[in-house]
Coordinates of C-alpha atoms in Angstrom, one line a residue:
X1 CA 106.0 74.5 175.9
X2 CA 104.0 75.8 179.0
X3 CA 101.3 73.0 179.6
X4 CA 99.2 75.5 181.9
X5 CA 99.4 78.3 179.2
X6 CA 98.4 75.7 176.6
X7 CA 95.1 74.4 178.5
X8 CA 94.4 78.1 179.1
X9 CA 94.1 78.5 175.4
X10 CA 96.6 81.6 175.6
X11 CA 98.8 82.9 172.8
X12 CA 102.2 81.0 172.4
X13 CA 104.2 84.0 172.6
X14 CA 102.9 86.3 175.0
X15 CA 100.5 84.0 177.0
X16 CA 98.0 86.7 177.5
X17 CA 95.6 86.6 174.6
X18 CA 93.1 83.9 173.7
X19 CA 93.7 81.6 170.6
X20 CA 90.1 80.5 170.3
X21 CA 87.2 82.8 170.9
X22 CA 85.7 80.2 173.3
X23 CA 88.0 79.9 176.2
X24 CA 86.6 76.4 177.3
X25 CA 88.7 73.8 175.5
X26 CA 85.7 71.1 176.2
X27 CA 83.0 73.5 174.6
X28 CA 80.9 71.8 171.6
X29 CA 80.7 75.2 170.2
X30 CA 82.3 75.3 166.5
X31 CA 85.9 76.3 167.1
X32 CA 86.6 79.6 166.0
X33 CA 90.2 80.9 165.9
X34 CA 91.3 84.5 166.4
X35 CA 93.5 86.0 163.4
X36 CA 96.1 87.5 165.6
X37 CA 96.8 87.8 169.4
X38 CA 94.7 90.9 171.0
X39 CA 97.8 91.5 173.0
X40 CA 100.9 91.0 171.2
X41 CA 99.6 90.9 167.6
X42 CA 101.2 87.4 166.8
X43 CA 99.6 86.0 163.5
X44 CA 97.8 82.8 164.1
X45 CA 97.4 82.0 160.4
X46 CA 101.1 81.3 159.5
X47 CA 100.5 80.1 156.1
X48 CA 97.6 78.1 154.0
X49 CA 97.9 74.7 155.1
X50 CA 99.9 75.3 158.3
X51 CA 97.3 73.5 160.5
X52 CA 97.2 70.3 158.4
X53 CA 100.1 69.0 160.5
X54 CA 97.8 69.5 163.3
X55 CA 95.9 66.3 162.3
X56 CA 98.7 64.1 163.2
X57 CA 98.7 65.6 166.7
X58 CA 94.8 64.9 166.9
X59 CA 95.4 61.5 165.7
X60 CA 97.7 60.7 168.4
X61 CA 95.6 62.3 171.0
X62 CA 92.7 60.3 170.1
X63 CA 94.7 57.2 169.9
X64 CA 96.0 57.9 173.4
X65 CA 92.5 58.6 174.6
X66 CA 91.5 54.9 173.0
X67 CA 94.1 53.2 174.7
X68 CA 93.8 54.5 178.2
X69 CA 89.9 53.9 177.7
X70 CA 90.6 50.2 176.6
X71 CA 93.0 49.9 179.5
X72 CA 90.4 51.1 182.1
X73 CA 87.8 48.6 180.6
X74 CA 90.2 45.7 180.7
X75 CA 91.1 46.5 184.3
X76 CA 87.5 46.6 185.4
X77 CA 87.0 43.2 183.9
X78 CA 85.6 43.5 180.4
X79 CA 86.8 40.8 177.7
X80 CA 89.7 42.1 175.6
X81 CA 87.8 41.5 172.6
X82 CA 84.2 42.6 173.5
X83 CA 82.3 45.0 171.3
X84 CA 81.4 46.9 174.2
X85 CA 85.2 48.1 174.2
X86 CA 85.0 49.2 170.4
X87 CA 81.6 51.1 171.1
X88 CA 83.2 52.8 174.3
X89 CA 86.2 53.6 172.3
X90 CA 84.6 55.2 169.3
X91 CA 82.0 57.1 171.5
X92 CA 84.9 58.5 173.4
X93 CA 86.6 59.8 170.3
X94 CA 83.5 61.3 169.1
X95 CA 82.5 63.2 172.3
X96 CA 86.1 64.1 172.7
X97 CA 86.3 65.5 169.1
X98 CA 86.0 69.4 169.8
X99 CA 88.5 69.0 172.7
X100 CA 91.1 67.2 170.4
X101 CA 90.4 69.7 167.6
X102 CA 91.4 72.6 169.7
X103 CA 94.2 71.1 171.6
X104 CA 95.6 69.6 168.5
X105 CA 95.7 73.2 166.8
X106 CA 97.2 74.9 170.0
X107 CA 100.0 72.2 170.3
X108 CA 100.9 72.6 166.7
X109 CA 100.8 76.4 167.1
X110 CA 102.9 76.2 170.4
X111 CA 105.4 74.1 168.5
X112 CA 106.0 76.1 165.6
X113 CA 105.7 79.4 167.1
X114 CA 108.3 78.5 169.9
X115 CA 110.6 76.7 167.1
X116 CA 110.7 79.9 164.9
X117 CA 110.8 82.6 167.6
X118 CA 113.7 80.8 169.6

């Protein structure tokens, strides 16, 4: 899996076309996936329910972000059981939701396109 192509929102097969209509992964506009790659015609809608598994990837991303935020807050001297930690972690996950949604779907698509194609 090419991390550079993943972050650039590129097709997992040809690395030319865009998977989402917006190229910015941090955009707050609603995510609209392309039906297929404009370059190689790779189908991004494998089957109904294909992206349900991306929820697990999204959960992992959110957990990692919350753990990193918690460690950062502890390292700057905020108490371990402070409600500020909880509020910051929840706010972080809510702000990063559009990124996590797009990134989870891209990771899921990259994993299964490369496994099936190899």
